[in-house]
Tab-separated table of C-alpha atoms (C1' of nucleotides) in Angstrom:
chain	number	residue	atom	x	y	z
A	1	MET	CA	-117.269	-14.138	-78.490
A	2	THR	CA	-116.934	-16.688	-75.670
A	3	LYS	CA	-115.786	-15.380	-72.326
A	4	LYS	CA	-112.439	-16.874	-71.385
A	5	PRO	CA	-112.468	-19.156	-68.292
A	6	ALA	CA	-110.621	-16.352	-66.509
A	7	ARG	CA	-107.748	-17.922	-64.676
A	8	ALA	CA	-107.234	-16.540	-61.190
A	9	GLU	CA	-103.957	-15.021	-62.315
A	10	LYS	CA	-103.257	-11.304	-62.722
A	11	SER	CA	-105.301	-8.535	-61.214
A	12	ALA	CA	-107.093	-8.455	-57.898
A	13	PRO	CA	-108.843	-11.610	-56.667
A	14	ARG	CA	-112.555	-11.583	-57.443
A	15	THR	CA	-113.943	-14.283	-55.179
A	16	ARG	CA	-113.623	-15.243	-51.525
A	17	ILE	CA	-111.937	-18.529	-52.411
A	18	GLN	CA	-109.358	-16.732	-54.501
A	19	ARG	CA	-108.511	-14.383	-51.680
A	20	GLU	CA	-108.141	-17.220	-49.207
A	21	LYS	CA	-106.230	-19.635	-51.394
A	22	ARG	CA	-103.887	-16.946	-52.645
A	23	GLU	CA	-103.028	-16.064	-49.057
A	24	GLU	CA	-102.517	-19.708	-48.080
A	25	ILE	CA	-100.200	-20.166	-51.041
A	26	LEU	CA	-98.159	-17.133	-50.051
A	27	GLN	CA	-97.808	-18.445	-46.510
A	28	ALA	CA	-96.748	-21.850	-47.798
A	29	GLY	CA	-94.350	-20.239	-50.256
A	30	LEU	CA	-92.846	-18.091	-47.533
A	31	THR	CA	-92.229	-21.138	-45.371
A	32	VAL	CA	-90.621	-23.138	-48.155
A	33	PHE	CA	-88.622	-20.329	-49.787
A	34	ALA	CA	-87.263	-19.238	-46.407
A	35	ALA	CA	-86.171	-22.767	-45.564
A	36	GLU	CA	-84.851	-23.909	-48.948
A	37	GLY	CA	-84.101	-20.820	-51.003
A	38	PHE	CA	-85.611	-20.096	-54.397
A	39	ARG	CA	-83.993	-22.902	-56.341
A	40	GLY	CA	-84.288	-25.351	-53.464
A	41	ALA	CA	-88.022	-24.790	-53.185
A	42	THR	CA	-90.239	-26.923	-55.411
A	43	LEU	CA	-93.790	-26.319	-56.528
A	44	ASP	CA	-94.723	-29.739	-55.187
A	45	ARG	CA	-93.499	-28.836	-51.700
A	46	ILE	CA	-95.240	-25.472	-51.735
A	47	ALA	CA	-98.433	-27.081	-52.997
A	48	ALA	CA	-98.257	-29.775	-50.325
A	49	GLU	CA	-97.593	-27.144	-47.639
A	50	ALA	CA	-100.654	-25.250	-48.842
A	51	GLY	CA	-102.778	-28.412	-49.064
A	52	LEU	CA	-103.274	-28.058	-52.815
A	53	SER	CA	-102.409	-30.020	-55.908
A	54	LYS	CA	-99.698	-28.579	-58.101
A	55	PRO	CA	-101.982	-27.699	-61.020
A	56	ASN	CA	-104.377	-26.118	-58.577
A	57	LEU	CA	-101.601	-23.979	-57.176
A	58	LEU	CA	-100.689	-22.914	-60.699
A	59	TYR	CA	-104.295	-21.893	-61.190
A	60	TYR	CA	-103.795	-19.155	-58.607
A	61	TYR	CA	-100.242	-18.137	-59.444
A	62	PRO	CA	-98.891	-18.503	-62.975
A	63	SER	CA	-95.415	-19.624	-61.918
A	64	LYS	CA	-93.003	-20.269	-59.085
A	65	GLU	CA	-91.361	-16.956	-59.874
A	66	ALA	CA	-94.662	-15.138	-59.501
A	67	ILE	CA	-95.103	-16.440	-55.964
A	68	HIS	CA	-91.554	-15.499	-55.065
A	69	GLU	CA	-91.906	-12.068	-56.598
A	70	THR	CA	-95.143	-11.387	-54.761
A	71	LEU	CA	-93.534	-12.413	-51.487
A	72	LEU	CA	-90.556	-10.127	-52.041
A	73	GLU	CA	-92.756	-7.186	-52.998
A	74	ARG	CA	-94.914	-7.675	-49.968
A	75	LEU	CA	-91.835	-7.963	-47.754
A	76	LEU	CA	-90.151	-4.860	-49.117
A	77	ALA	CA	-93.327	-2.873	-48.572
A	78	THR	CA	-92.859	-3.156	-44.806
A	79	TRP	CA	-89.213	-4.168	-44.381
A	80	LEU	CA	-88.004	-0.599	-44.079
A	81	ASP	CA	-90.813	0.669	-41.858
A	82	PRO	CA	-88.841	0.368	-38.613
A	83	LEU	CA	-86.123	2.615	-40.025
A	84	ARG	CA	-88.625	5.030	-41.561
A	85	ALA	CA	-90.125	5.472	-38.118
A	86	LEU	CA	-86.856	6.894	-36.762
A	87	ASP	CA	-87.984	10.329	-35.648
A	88	PRO	CA	-85.555	13.253	-36.076
A	89	ALA	CA	-87.548	15.143	-33.462
A	90	GLY	CA	-87.261	12.473	-30.798
A	91	ASP	CA	-84.555	11.848	-28.237
A	92	PRO	CA	-81.579	10.480	-30.190
A	93	VAL	CA	-80.541	7.581	-27.960
A	94	GLU	CA	-84.108	6.515	-27.286
A	95	GLU	CA	-85.013	6.782	-30.967
A	96	ILE	CA	-82.163	4.493	-31.999
A	97	LEU	CA	-82.862	2.079	-29.166
A	98	ALA	CA	-86.484	1.965	-30.224
A	99	TYR	CA	-85.383	1.198	-33.779
A	100	VAL	CA	-83.220	-1.653	-32.504
A	101	GLY	CA	-86.171	-2.934	-30.525
A	102	ARG	CA	-88.480	-2.859	-33.540
A	103	LYS	CA	-85.947	-4.711	-35.669
A	104	LEU	CA	-85.399	-7.321	-32.986
A	105	ASP	CA	-89.149	-7.793	-32.680
A	106	MET	CA	-89.304	-8.407	-36.408
A	107	SER	CA	-86.634	-11.098	-36.132
A	108	ARG	CA	-88.586	-12.783	-33.384
A	109	ASP	CA	-92.017	-12.453	-34.955
A	110	PHE	CA	-91.170	-12.817	-38.646
A	111	PRO	CA	-88.124	-15.068	-38.959
A	112	ARG	CA	-89.314	-16.476	-42.279
A	113	GLU	CA	-89.397	-13.017	-43.795
A	114	SER	CA	-85.904	-12.333	-42.516
A	115	ARG	CA	-84.601	-15.566	-44.046
A	116	LEU	CA	-86.352	-14.891	-47.334
A	117	PHE	CA	-84.544	-11.573	-47.451
A	118	ALA	CA	-81.230	-13.115	-46.401
A	119	ASN	CA	-81.501	-15.748	-49.120
A	120	GLU	CA	-82.123	-13.097	-51.729
A	121	ILE	CA	-79.160	-10.979	-50.638
A	122	LEU	CA	-76.849	-13.997	-50.345
A	123	ARG	CA	-77.613	-14.844	-53.957
A	124	GLY	CA	-76.601	-11.356	-55.031
A	125	ALA	CA	-80.073	-9.775	-54.835
A	126	PRO	CA	-80.903	-10.519	-58.485
A	127	ARG	CA	-84.515	-9.442	-58.070
A	128	ILE	CA	-84.243	-6.540	-55.660
A	129	GLU	CA	-80.960	-4.829	-56.483
A	130	PRO	CA	-82.800	-1.795	-57.905
A	131	VAL	CA	-84.646	-1.403	-54.620
A	132	LEU	CA	-81.388	-1.628	-52.672
A	133	LYS	CA	-79.767	1.065	-54.780
A	134	GLY	CA	-82.960	3.101	-54.861
A	135	ASP	CA	-85.408	3.258	-51.981
A	136	LEU	CA	-83.107	1.570	-49.485
A	137	LYS	CA	-80.094	3.737	-50.250
A	138	SER	CA	-81.996	6.995	-50.192
A	139	LEU	CA	-83.735	6.086	-46.953
A	140	VAL	CA	-80.416	5.236	-45.321
A	141	ASP	CA	-78.900	8.414	-46.702
A	142	THR	CA	-81.724	10.431	-45.172
A	143	LYS	CA	-81.505	8.795	-41.779
A	144	SER	CA	-77.726	9.003	-41.786
A	145	LYS	CA	-78.059	12.728	-42.186
A	146	VAL	CA	-80.349	12.797	-39.156
A	147	ILE	CA	-77.796	10.859	-37.129
A	148	ARG	CA	-74.978	13.091	-38.309
A	149	ASP	CA	-76.953	16.098	-37.117
A	150	TRP	CA	-77.460	14.495	-33.731
A	151	ILE	CA	-73.729	13.950	-33.532
A	152	ALA	CA	-72.950	17.495	-34.624
A	153	ALA	CA	-75.289	18.727	-31.905
A	154	GLY	CA	-73.371	16.647	-29.375
A	155	ARG	CA	-76.486	14.641	-28.509
A	156	ILE	CA	-74.900	11.247	-29.237
A	157	ALA	CA	-71.323	10.066	-29.443
A	158	PRO	CA	-69.615	10.360	-32.839
A	159	VAL	CA	-70.000	7.186	-34.926
A	160	ASP	CA	-70.244	6.498	-38.637
A	161	PRO	CA	-74.020	6.569	-39.248
A	162	TYR	CA	-73.902	4.073	-42.118
A	163	HIS	CA	-71.993	1.460	-40.185
A	164	LEU	CA	-74.197	2.137	-37.194
A	165	ILE	CA	-77.235	1.210	-39.267
A	166	PHE	CA	-75.450	-1.813	-40.741
A	167	SER	CA	-74.636	-2.953	-37.225
A	168	ILE	CA	-78.283	-2.792	-36.228
A	169	TRP	CA	-79.278	-4.844	-39.258
A	170	ALA	CA	-76.541	-7.388	-38.639
A	171	LEU	CA	-77.161	-7.798	-34.931
A	172	THR	CA	-80.922	-8.066	-35.066
A	173	GLN	CA	-81.273	-10.194	-38.207
A	174	HIS	CA	-78.590	-12.545	-36.937
A	175	TYR	CA	-81.027	-13.896	-34.353
A	176	ALA	CA	-83.496	-14.884	-37.064
A	177	ASP	CA	-81.123	-15.988	-39.815
A	178	PHE	CA	-78.595	-17.855	-37.656
A	179	ASP	CA	-81.204	-19.077	-35.215
A	180	VAL	CA	-80.000	-22.703	-35.389
A	181	GLN	CA	-76.485	-21.712	-34.444
A	182	VAL	CA	-77.564	-19.414	-31.648
A	183	ARG	CA	-79.824	-22.071	-30.183
A	184	ALA	CA	-77.150	-24.753	-30.510
A	185	VAL	CA	-74.711	-22.660	-28.480
A	186	LEU	CA	-77.265	-21.526	-25.910
A	187	ASP	CA	-78.634	-25.061	-25.571
A	188	ALA	CA	-82.056	-24.356	-27.071
A	189	ALA	CA	-82.974	-21.570	-24.697
A	190	ASP	CA	-84.975	-18.647	-26.074
A	191	PRO	CA	-82.262	-16.153	-26.997
A	192	TYR	CA	-84.449	-13.091	-27.266
A	193	PRO	CA	-84.677	-11.839	-23.696
A	194	GLY	CA	-80.893	-11.961	-23.445
A	195	ALA	CA	-80.452	-10.434	-26.872
A	196	GLU	CA	-82.710	-7.514	-26.036
A	197	ALA	CA	-80.842	-6.728	-22.844
A	198	PHE	CA	-77.477	-7.057	-24.556
A	199	LEU	CA	-78.377	-4.844	-27.503
A	200	ASP	CA	-79.947	-2.267	-25.257
A	201	GLY	CA	-76.798	-2.047	-23.166
A	202	LEU	CA	-74.550	-2.063	-26.202
A	203	TYR	CA	-76.181	0.834	-28.008
A	204	ARG	CA	-76.752	2.821	-24.868
A	205	ARG	CA	-73.046	2.616	-24.096
A	206	LEU	CA	-72.012	3.263	-27.692
A	207	LEU	CA	-74.208	6.270	-28.210
A	208	SER	CA	-74.423	8.134	-24.932
A	209	PRO	CA	-72.413	11.302	-25.493
B	1	MET	CA	-56.968	-60.791	-60.256
B	2	THR	CA	-57.146	-57.660	-62.397
B	3	LYS	CA	-56.296	-54.416	-60.724
B	4	LYS	CA	-59.312	-52.153	-60.702
B	5	PRO	CA	-58.927	-48.901	-62.691
B	6	ALA	CA	-58.755	-47.148	-59.316
B	7	ARG	CA	-61.004	-44.150	-59.546
B	8	ALA	CA	-59.557	-41.050	-58.036
B	9	GLU	CA	-62.204	-41.175	-55.320
B	10	LYS	CA	-61.616	-42.060	-51.680
B	11	SER	CA	-58.280	-41.806	-49.913
B	12	ALA	CA	-55.421	-39.411	-50.528
B	13	PRO	CA	-54.627	-38.350	-54.089
B	14	ARG	CA	-51.818	-40.379	-55.627
B	15	THR	CA	-50.742	-38.312	-58.598
B	16	ARG	CA	-49.893	-34.668	-59.274
B	17	ILE	CA	-52.865	-34.298	-61.598
B	18	GLN	CA	-55.217	-35.646	-58.965
B	19	ARG	CA	-53.945	-33.180	-56.410
B	20	GLU	CA	-54.316	-30.262	-58.801
B	21	LYS	CA	-57.699	-31.168	-60.266
B	22	ARG	CA	-59.158	-31.985	-56.893
B	23	GLU	CA	-58.147	-28.547	-55.655
B	24	GLU	CA	-59.530	-26.800	-58.746
B	25	ILE	CA	-62.819	-28.622	-58.286
B	26	LEU	CA	-63.014	-27.535	-54.659
B	27	GLN	CA	-62.389	-23.928	-55.631
B	28	ALA	CA	-65.048	-24.124	-58.340
B	29	GLY	CA	-67.451	-25.823	-55.938
B	30	LEU	CA	-66.828	-23.162	-53.306
B	31	THR	CA	-67.600	-20.414	-55.794
B	32	VAL	CA	-70.796	-22.038	-57.007
B	33	PHE	CA	-72.099	-23.321	-53.661
B	34	ALA	CA	-71.470	-19.929	-52.043
B	35	ALA	CA	-73.341	-18.151	-54.815
B	36	GLU	CA	-76.222	-20.560	-55.391
B	37	GLY	CA	-76.557	-22.746	-52.291
B	38	PHE	CA	-76.386	-26.520	-52.319
B	39	ARG	CA	-79.569	-27.197	-54.265
B	40	GLY	CA	-79.060	-24.258	-56.548
B	41	ALA	CA	-75.601	-25.421	-57.553
B	42	THR	CA	-75.431	-27.870	-60.453
B	43	LEU	CA	-72.679	-30.280	-61.383
B	44	ASP	CA	-72.609	-28.751	-64.851
B	45	ARG	CA	-71.916	-25.294	-63.442
B	46	ILE	CA	-69.233	-26.540	-61.088
B	47	ALA	CA	-67.637	-28.529	-63.899
B	48	ALA	CA	-67.729	-25.527	-66.228
B	49	GLU	CA	-66.260	-23.313	-63.500
B	50	ALA	CA	-63.444	-25.828	-63.066
B	51	GLY	CA	-62.928	-26.215	-66.823
B	52	LEU	CA	-63.871	-29.903	-66.788
B	53	SER	CA	-66.544	-32.095	-68.291
B	54	LYS	CA	-69.168	-33.398	-65.884
B	55	PRO	CA	-68.057	-37.053	-66.083
B	56	ASN	CA	-64.494	-35.936	-65.566
B	57	LEU	CA	-65.490	-34.049	-62.446
B	58	LEU	CA	-67.250	-37.143	-61.173
B	59	TYR	CA	-64.037	-39.067	-61.736
B	60	TYR	CA	-62.442	-37.001	-58.982
B	61	TYR	CA	-65.385	-36.693	-56.616
B	62	PRO	CA	-68.054	-39.381	-56.472
B	63	SER	CA	-70.965	-36.973	-56.042
B	64	LYS	CA	-72.102	-33.399	-55.583
B	65	GLU	CA	-72.579	-34.159	-51.903
B	66	ALA	CA	-68.985	-35.301	-51.598
B	67	ILE	CA	-67.687	-31.968	-52.882
B	68	HIS	CA	-69.962	-30.055	-50.565
B	69	GLU	CA	-69.027	-32.214	-47.606
B	70	THR	CA	-65.318	-31.803	-48.262
B	71	LEU	CA	-65.739	-28.046	-48.475
B	72	LEU	CA	-67.631	-27.909	-45.188
B	73	GLU	CA	-65.086	-30.095	-43.416
B	74	ARG	CA	-62.240	-27.981	-44.685
B	75	LEU	CA	-64.054	-24.816	-43.642
B	76	LEU	CA	-64.887	-26.024	-40.155
B	77	ALA	CA	-61.274	-27.013	-39.617
B	78	THR	CA	-60.256	-23.341	-39.602
B	79	TRP	CA	-63.501	-21.465	-39.039
B	80	LEU	CA	-63.108	-21.401	-35.272
B	81	ASP	CA	-59.390	-20.610	-35.201
B	82	PRO	CA	-59.855	-16.864	-34.620
B	83	LEU	CA	-61.900	-17.572	-31.500
B	84	ARG	CA	-59.528	-20.319	-30.325
B	85	ALA	CA	-56.713	-17.794	-30.435
B	86	LEU	CA	-58.407	-15.627	-27.817
B	87	ASP	CA	-55.756	-15.623	-25.104
B	88	PRO	CA	-56.926	-15.653	-21.469
B	89	ALA	CA	-53.505	-14.329	-20.492
B	90	GLY	CA	-53.613	-11.302	-22.762
B	91	ASP	CA	-55.106	-7.872	-22.206
B	92	PRO	CA	-58.881	-8.343	-22.292
B	93	VAL	CA	-59.918	-5.409	-24.462
B	94	GLU	CA	-57.031	-5.880	-26.885
B	95	GLU	CA	-57.678	-9.639	-27.077
B	96	ILE	CA	-61.303	-9.146	-28.015
B	97	LEU	CA	-60.454	-6.369	-30.466
B	98	ALA	CA	-57.863	-8.629	-32.055
B	99	TYR	CA	-60.526	-11.342	-32.374
B	100	VAL	CA	-62.858	-8.899	-34.072
B	101	GLY	CA	-60.031	-7.928	-36.399
B	102	ARG	CA	-59.290	-11.531	-37.326
B	103	LYS	CA	-62.948	-12.233	-38.051
B	104	LEU	CA	-63.280	-9.110	-40.151
B	105	ASP	CA	-60.169	-10.107	-42.095
B	106	MET	CA	-61.771	-13.460	-42.793
B	107	SER	CA	-64.884	-11.760	-44.157
B	108	ARG	CA	-62.738	-9.631	-46.427
B	109	ASP	CA	-60.378	-12.386	-47.561
B	110	PHE	CA	-62.715	-15.379	-47.624
B	111	PRO	CA	-66.203	-14.159	-48.445
B	112	ARG	CA	-67.069	-17.372	-50.296
B	113	GLU	CA	-66.343	-19.405	-47.189
B	114	SER	CA	-68.513	-17.094	-45.121
B	115	ARG	CA	-71.392	-17.448	-47.567
B	116	LEU	CA	-71.004	-21.216	-47.735
B	117	PHE	CA	-71.366	-21.266	-43.970
B	118	ALA	CA	-74.279	-18.835	-44.019
B	119	ASN	CA	-76.107	-20.947	-46.587
B	120	GLU	CA	-75.678	-24.039	-44.467
B	121	ILE	CA	-76.953	-22.337	-41.308
B	122	LEU	CA	-79.861	-20.701	-43.121
B	123	ARG	CA	-80.993	-24.110	-44.287
B	124	GLY	CA	-80.998	-25.372	-40.706
B	125	ALA	CA	-77.437	-26.718	-40.668
B	126	PRO	CA	-78.488	-30.230	-41.759
B	127	ARG	CA	-74.878	-31.350	-42.224
B	128	ILE	CA	-73.112	-29.570	-39.397
B	129	GLU	CA	-75.575	-29.442	-36.535
B	130	PRO	CA	-73.488	-31.952	-34.520
B	131	VAL	CA	-70.460	-29.674	-34.853
B	132	LEU	CA	-72.488	-26.682	-33.699
B	133	LYS	CA	-73.742	-28.502	-30.623
B	134	GLY	CA	-70.337	-30.104	-30.047
B	135	ASP	CA	-67.078	-28.366	-30.845
B	136	LEU	CA	-68.611	-24.946	-31.404
B	137	LYS	CA	-70.683	-24.939	-28.247
B	138	SER	CA	-67.868	-26.169	-26.020
B	139	LEU	CA	-65.426	-23.658	-27.491
B	140	VAL	CA	-67.874	-20.819	-26.896
B	141	ASP	CA	-68.537	-22.106	-23.390
B	142	THR	CA	-64.831	-22.087	-22.670
B	143	LYS	CA	-64.231	-18.614	-24.010
B	144	SER	CA	-67.337	-17.294	-22.297
B	145	LYS	CA	-65.869	-18.439	-19.040
B	146	VAL	CA	-62.708	-16.505	-19.835
B	147	ILE	CA	-64.725	-13.381	-20.541
B	148	ARG	CA	-66.762	-13.839	-17.378
B	149	ASP	CA	-63.536	-14.008	-15.408
B	150	TRP	CA	-62.332	-10.795	-17.021
B	151	ILE	CA	-65.586	-9.166	-16.011
B	152	ALA	CA	-65.390	-10.523	-12.468
B	153	ALA	CA	-61.880	-9.093	-12.232
B	154	GLY	CA	-63.220	-5.717	-13.322
B	155	ARG	CA	-60.988	-5.673	-16.392
B	156	ILE	CA	-63.851	-5.179	-18.866
B	157	ALA	CA	-67.373	-3.864	-18.496
B	158	PRO	CA	-70.061	-6.412	-17.621
B	159	VAL	CA	-71.732	-7.881	-20.712
B	160	ASP	CA	-73.278	-11.248	-21.495
B	161	PRO	CA	-70.319	-13.191	-22.973
B	162	TYR	CA	-72.486	-15.328	-25.270
B	163	HIS	CA	-74.256	-12.405	-26.861
B	164	LEU	CA	-70.951	-10.582	-27.067
B	165	ILE	CA	-69.577	-13.422	-29.183
B	166	PHE	CA	-72.769	-13.584	-31.254
B	167	SER	CA	-72.442	-9.874	-31.887
B	168	ILE	CA	-68.909	-10.309	-33.210
B	169	TRP	CA	-70.046	-13.071	-35.538
B	170	ALA	CA	-73.017	-11.062	-36.749
B	171	LEU	CA	-71.151	-7.811	-37.303
B	172	THR	CA	-68.135	-9.268	-39.078
B	173	GLN	CA	-69.881	-11.871	-41.206
B	174	HIS	CA	-72.468	-9.332	-42.252
B	175	TYR	CA	-69.886	-7.588	-44.420
B	176	ALA	CA	-69.257	-10.802	-46.373
B	177	ASP	CA	-72.767	-12.262	-46.481
B	178	PHE	CA	-74.684	-9.047	-47.129
B	179	ASP	CA	-71.958	-7.528	-49.258
B	180	VAL	CA	-74.341	-6.589	-52.080
B	181	GLN	CA	-76.562	-4.633	-49.751
B	182	VAL	CA	-73.691	-2.876	-48.022
B	183	ARG	CA	-72.162	-1.879	-51.342
B	184	ALA	CA	-75.508	-0.737	-52.718
B	185	VAL	CA	-75.981	1.626	-49.800
B	186	LEU	CA	-72.373	2.849	-49.724
B	187	ASP	CA	-72.380	3.305	-53.496
B	188	ALA	CA	-69.859	0.566	-54.265
B	189	ALA	CA	-67.104	1.911	-52.042
B	190	ASP	CA	-64.923	-0.616	-50.206
B	191	PRO	CA	-66.687	-0.895	-46.856
B	192	TYR	CA	-63.836	-2.506	-44.927
B	193	PRO	CA	-61.765	0.472	-43.816
B	194	GLY	CA	-64.868	2.093	-42.392
B	195	ALA	CA	-66.065	-1.154	-40.888
B	196	GLU	CA	-62.792	-1.745	-39.101
B	197	ALA	CA	-62.787	1.716	-37.578
B	198	PHE	CA	-66.417	1.440	-36.541
B	199	LEU	CA	-66.058	-1.980	-34.939
B	200	ASP	CA	-62.892	-0.959	-33.168
B	201	GLY	CA	-64.605	2.036	-31.668
B	202	LEU	CA	-67.737	0.101	-30.833
B	203	TYR	CA	-66.050	-2.678	-28.879
B	204	ARG	CA	-63.570	-0.345	-27.226
B	205	ARG	CA	-66.455	1.731	-25.914
B	206	LEU	CA	-68.546	-1.296	-24.970
B	207	LEU	CA	-65.816	-3.111	-23.106
B	208	SER	CA	-63.618	-0.514	-21.430
B	209	PRO	CA	-64.396	-0.846	-17.736
C	1	DT	C1'	-133.211	-26.159	-59.648
C	2	DC	C1'	-130.452	-25.234	-63.228
C	3	DG	C1'	-126.820	-23.241	-65.885
C	4	DT	C1'	-122.574	-21.012	-66.002
C	5	DG	C1'	-118.350	-19.649	-64.545
C	6	DA	C1'	-115.031	-20.865	-60.862
C	7	DT	C1'	-112.282	-24.512	-59.120
C	8	DT	C1'	-109.860	-28.952	-59.045
C	9	DT	C1'	-107.369	-32.770	-60.844
C	10	DG	C1'	-105.050	-36.787	-63.437
C	11	DA	C1'	-102.377	-37.398	-67.217
C	12	DC	C1'	-98.901	-35.666	-69.599
C	13	DC	C1'	-94.588	-33.034	-71.509
C	14	DA	C1'	-90.024	-31.010	-72.306
C	15	DA	C1'	-86.076	-29.605	-69.873
C	16	DT	C1'	-82.807	-30.275	-66.440
C	17	DC	C1'	-80.739	-32.816	-62.929
C	18	DG	C1'	-77.273	-36.150	-60.734
C	19	DG	C1'	-74.975	-39.921	-62.098
C	20	DT	C1'	-73.201	-44.236	-65.152
C	21	DC	C1'	-70.524	-46.523	-68.587
C	22	DA	C1'	-67.765	-48.144	-72.187
C	23	DA	C1'	-64.515	-46.564	-75.067
C	24	DA	C1'	-60.998	-43.467	-76.459
C	25	DG	C1'	-56.956	-40.688	-75.401
C	26	DT	C1'	-52.676	-39.514	-72.685
C	27	DG	C1'	-48.380	-39.628	-70.244
C	28	DA	C1'	-44.667	-41.439	-67.585
C	29	DC	C1'	-41.582	-45.070	-66.884
C	30	DG	C1'	-39.057	-49.302	-67.949
D	1	DC	C1'	-41.117	-47.186	-77.954
D	2	DG	C1'	-44.416	-49.990	-75.891
D	3	DT	C1'	-47.447	-50.537	-72.230
D	4	DC	C1'	-50.350	-49.976	-68.627
D	5	DA	C1'	-52.433	-47.248	-65.339
D	6	DC	C1'	-54.349	-42.792	-65.301
D	7	DT	C1'	-57.389	-39.466	-67.398
D	8	DT	C1'	-61.098	-37.718	-70.412
D	9	DT	C1'	-65.342	-37.836	-72.883
D	10	DG	C1'	-69.824	-38.593	-75.636
D	11	DA	C1'	-73.779	-41.021	-75.221
D	12	DC	C1'	-77.033	-42.302	-72.273
D	13	DC	C1'	-80.382	-43.180	-68.080
D	14	DG	C1'	-83.919	-42.645	-64.575
D	15	DA	C1'	-85.742	-39.183	-61.510
D	16	DT	C1'	-87.311	-34.709	-60.655
D	17	DT	C1'	-88.683	-30.270	-62.036
D	18	DG	C1'	-91.727	-26.369	-63.719
D	19	DG	C1'	-95.535	-26.106	-66.313
D	20	DT	C1'	-99.789	-27.459	-69.648
D	21	DC	C1'	-104.278	-29.160	-70.812
D	22	DA	C1'	-108.688	-31.134	-71.247
D	23	DA	C1'	-111.995	-32.934	-68.616
D	24	DA	C1'	-114.398	-33.370	-64.321
D	25	DT	C1'	-116.464	-31.199	-60.346
D	26	DC	C1'	-118.166	-27.489	-57.532
D	27	DA	C1'	-120.668	-23.260	-56.010
D	28	DC	C1'	-123.740	-19.809	-56.428
D	29	DG	C1'	-127.050	-16.394	-58.362
D	30	DA	C1'	-131.262	-16.102	-61.329
DNA sequence: TCGTGATTTGACCAATCGGTCAAAGTGACG
DNA sequence: CGTCACTTTGACCGATTGGTCAAATCACGA
């Protein structure tokens, strides 16, 4: 029996080079997928971005889909963390404001991830619909209950918890996804300081009982 | 001199059939571009959606780009109308609430248009950047001035007018662009009644002096 | 240093893409 | 009812795409 040449596909990377190259490919893929969408991205562009030849890239990942899938999995693993961190035991207004702040930080620090997600949702979420209806929905249900309790206790003003959460998603992700538009209107200034102040004021006013 | 067979390209349509087919193609193109993005859309899919053969489609529009361009032009011609209608002479809070209402109606009634726009912005607005930095920016500048005056007159609470407008865009368009996610979380219920109530309450609370 | 598995690449392939073209079909009007 | 412009289509083309493969090269432990 001859040992197969063991392509770097499946399973955990075994060598240092595999670990490094795999990571570089994911970074390149994230850049290209975020900018062009799944169908708009080409293996040649991803390979070029990663400084590899196309066959070499396919040595580390078996297909374009595999790269995309890995990126989405990795994203979803942390995408909901800011909401998970909403603490039922904390001060309601400050907890929600802190959540807004974390989400806005993510838009500023990880705009490619935000656009990757936006692209996927815009296309009807073909690859992550189960997650939306599963983990995402149950997390939002849980946190909505927390918010409803805060309202019932008179600790924040009465608002629909679901639409409150949607509003936080919309407002914070807008600065990453519609960045070009925001910068065009603001004449290329960094929008984030202003956005933070605005959102802080908005939710403070909306929620204070 | 032989008269050329006059392709149905350039210039205004001359016959009834041209008018009808051109419109059907635009509708098909809007559906496909909104769902798949520019690069993801194929002429075959647009042609199928319009019930035409590919060469027949290309008899009416010279290229895929031409269809996309026409759709964007047509969209931009009305996209800013809701903001243009903001009346400096009206009651400030009611004017802004009416603007929010108009934008939310557009998300509900024209989700394909919203997604077409979102796709274009996500990709860096390669075809409409001049419009963003031109017409859009100057319109927003104008209306921001109006809002600033309202604030100076003490008729609404002090907020950054630019981020206020961004927030209206983000919140309303979110319901069209991220429709799948919203419906997944709300368990397929129609989100619009709830959204309207939420946004009404939000901006009333934010803006009342 | 040497062999063996890990890595890299040039050449290649089938499928799909946007687009062309010549020829065939259709309809409205004199 | 004939005709001529308008409309439709099947066959085709070159370019690009995702992906394969065999051979060449590299790196590292014994």
